[in-house]
Amino acid sequence: MKFSSSLKFNAVSDWWDEYISYDSLKRYIYQLEKEQHVEGRPYRDVEANEQDSLLGQSGTDAVFEPLLNKDLGKIVSFYHAQEKELTDEVAELEELVEKQEEAGLGGDDRYFDDPDDDDDDDDESISRSPERRRRQKSSTRRNISRELGSSARAHRLSISSADTADNEGVGGSVSRLANRIGDTLRDSIISNAPSVPEMQTIWNYKSDYAYDIRLLFKRKITTSYVAVANLKSYVEVNYSGFRKILKKYDKVTYSELKDRYMHQVVETSYPFLRDSKDRLEDARKRLISLYTKCVTNGDRRLASQQLKLHQRENIAWERDTVWRQMIAQQRRGDVEGEPMTMGALLKPPGPGLFYIPTPLGTIRVTKKMIYKIIAGIIFITLLNVQVLETLEANRCFAILMFCTFLWATEAIPLFVTSMFVPLLLVLLQVLRNDAGDVLSRPAATTWVFSIMFSPTIMLLIGGFTISSALSKTNIDRVLITKVLSLAGARPSIVLLAFMGVSCFASMWISNVAAPTLCFTLIRPILRTLPPKSAFGPCLILAIALAANIGGQSSPISSPQNLIALQGMDNPIDWATWFVVALPVSAISIILIWGMLLMSYRPARAPDGDGEIEIKQIRPTRDPFTHKQWWVTIVCLVTIGLWCVAHQIESYIGNMGVIAIIPIVAFFSTGVLKKDDFEQFMWTIVFLAMGGIALGKGVMSSGLLDVVDDIIHDLVQGVPLYGVILILSPIVLIISTFISHTIASVLLVPIVKKVGENLPGNHQNILIFVTALICSTGMGMPVSGFPNQTAATQEDELGELYLSNVDFLKNGVPASIVATIVVSTVGYLLMLAAGM
């Protein structure tokens, strides 16, 4: 949770204006960052509308410190007032308790019946002794209730009445809370009444007057205790706020204000002094003592437990009410900043294509609904039309077309379509054994699930583990910022550096997480660019294209690579993969970089006068921790073993076994937790499992034999390189319009069969080429996750950096260039590697 949201969540709502102005200070920081980047430009105070040249003299500290001092002064003044009020109230309570003890039981005779008293406060039903139930309401009881009501109103900590119109359920919640607390108070008072005769005092005597007096003091003490706890929380939240905002300030402006200001200013201010905290603690202990005397009959431990319970109930109700307000404001669009990730705030479904009225209601017909209907029609038609000779092959063809259509249109989530594969393979009895006999459904079930969870899937999970560990320990950010800090301020060099970093990050933390990380790192650069600068969209598109290229650079960088390894009869090791993929990726990155420089001319200033200068990224200053060294060593050992997997195959069996090493090493030592495991991209795992099952089903059903006959006639007499030249554009087009993973799922079994029909059995080369080209399909905004992420990046005014024209103008040529590199340089490297 971001601190701005955490502040709203933990703040006392009635005191909201008295907390640190975190969001305003953060906006000032970004304004200072812009002014700092433009040399010689005077700083303009947004509120005072005054010009100042402080940035050129003593730096941004001289501008930012007064803003902090203003907020700190507000907090100190408010704390003084609240502390004095609470201290006076505790002293008054002690005095009232003392006077009540002196009065003793003398007030009991003031209870009398009042038949004319019919309207009383809502509290009249709380605390009734058995004798009291037979009496009517008394004027003394009414006075006590009124006094209690005024005391409660003095310390009301709920949402202000001005906001209650926005939350229709708040009134009911308050009423239910009051009744619940009242019942708790009554039960605890009755349960604490002595059962053994002892000295009679107002605090243990069984009479209506004693019950009501104890209830009155219990409520007053509880209210004061909650107020003390809230004031203590107020200090802690504001301290965290100053620490957080100063940390952000130092990070953005490259200053060192945090430690000095926290130690010399914040921690020496009155609310944060040790003496102030001791005074609050003393007030809390005095209230516990009063509660012990007045309510729990001398049991201090029970008194502490009950007061903490009331405090927790108050916090729970407060937070529930605050969340209700925040949700209501988000729905109305009243809250600035990022939307909260809550179920009620998800993007509503778009309008339907048309609507069909029915007796049961109106049906909204959408594009996805039409796609689902078409998929069903295709499936049923192909099942009932004899397209192929054998029944099993015909049914498998129907399953293949059904899943391909759903994958291409994304009418349902991709992983759900993958789950259709084992379901339909078993129900339709598509699978056959080696002798050609159809497997029974129980046997087919066992077989299909055994091949779905293969060593390839274990390799994928191991890759997720390494990615999660690198991200959680911040190693990825440390390494990336160190590399980027060397890039300087020249736009062309910065662009190339970010492309290299994006490609390298995609190799190890997947091409899903890498662009997201890079887009976070470029925010300071984008904030300091001149308006309408071409460098912004050029940089965003470059990161996306490089992340796609990074998807081909290592076996675990994307699922299509693992599917390719799964399709090889004799999978290549990591060393062979790197020998081919790394040079191909490097050449592709450099060529795409040159194309982007010619297309955007990102160094040119928007007004055409001179060149822009990029804000330099500085590396993190934190030293490497023991945990980071542990993660680094485990990752390097794992990758090293993957590189020599074939040489040690007799000892480890398969690369999937090596993938268990980081899983055990990180989860057993606490580097990763159960929550991290749950956040793995399991949809990709199930997508890959469904793809593996479909590939095996195509082979087992005999469908691939039919395709083999067709392919044999097509490639007869065509040399290997001729097949690659024919295959490359086909793979590129398919992977541009559908998911890269799905493209590999559909194409790997086919190209494997093509390779088997060529002299020399070069199936591994064709599968490898297919996997590499699948990652080069990046000509559309929907071509892969990096492109999808880049297409959603917005500037400070909410305008998109990239349009479809940017992808068509630059993404399509980049895809073609990368494909040519794979089919030329990549092919030669494969031959040189002995494939």
XYZ file of C-alpha atoms in Angstrom, residues 374-407 417 420-421 424-425 428-432 693-708 710 746 750:
63
model
C -18.657 -18.881 -33.473
C -16.116 -21.089 -31.668
C -18.885 -23.423 -30.577
C -20.290 -23.594 -34.118
C -16.822 -24.379 -35.536
C -16.284 -27.110 -32.961
C -19.652 -28.811 -33.449
C -19.408 -28.575 -37.239
C -15.949 -30.118 -37.419
C -16.963 -32.915 -35.049
C -19.816 -33.884 -37.348
C -18.095 -33.411 -40.685
C -15.593 -36.022 -41.800
C -12.610 -33.847 -42.749
C -9.938 -36.479 -42.082
C -9.992 -40.227 -42.515
C -9.611 -41.449 -38.924
C -12.114 -40.537 -36.225
C -9.453 -39.634 -33.633
C -7.580 -37.344 -36.023
C -10.837 -35.661 -37.055
C -11.808 -35.022 -33.431
C -8.333 -33.713 -32.622
C -8.580 -31.354 -35.611
C -11.875 -30.033 -34.222
C -10.223 -29.455 -30.818
C -7.249 -27.742 -32.480
C -9.434 -25.346 -34.500
C -11.694 -24.659 -31.506
C -8.768 -23.755 -29.216
C -6.929 -21.823 -31.936
C -9.959 -19.606 -32.545
C -10.456 -18.950 -28.836
C -6.761 -18.197 -28.374
C -8.810 -22.269 -23.240
C -10.241 -27.212 -22.481
C -7.472 -29.286 -24.086
C -11.777 -32.587 -24.602
C -8.911 -34.997 -25.300
C -13.716 -37.404 -26.968
C -11.255 -40.310 -26.672
C -8.721 -38.762 -29.017
C -5.578 -40.318 -27.533
C -4.040 -43.602 -28.729
C -1.071 -31.449 -23.906
C -2.337 -30.214 -27.269
C 0.992 -30.966 -28.955
C 1.030 -34.487 -27.562
C -2.614 -34.951 -28.525
C -1.904 -33.939 -32.124
C 0.832 -36.584 -32.306
C -1.072 -39.318 -30.460
C -4.300 -38.953 -32.437
C -2.617 -39.371 -35.805
C -3.397 -35.797 -36.898
C 0.297 -35.013 -37.192
C 0.745 -37.981 -39.531
C -1.849 -36.452 -41.850
C -0.060 -33.106 -41.691
C 3.211 -34.955 -42.295
C 0.959 -32.774 -46.746
C 0.564 -24.128 -32.596
C 4.291 -28.572 -37.264
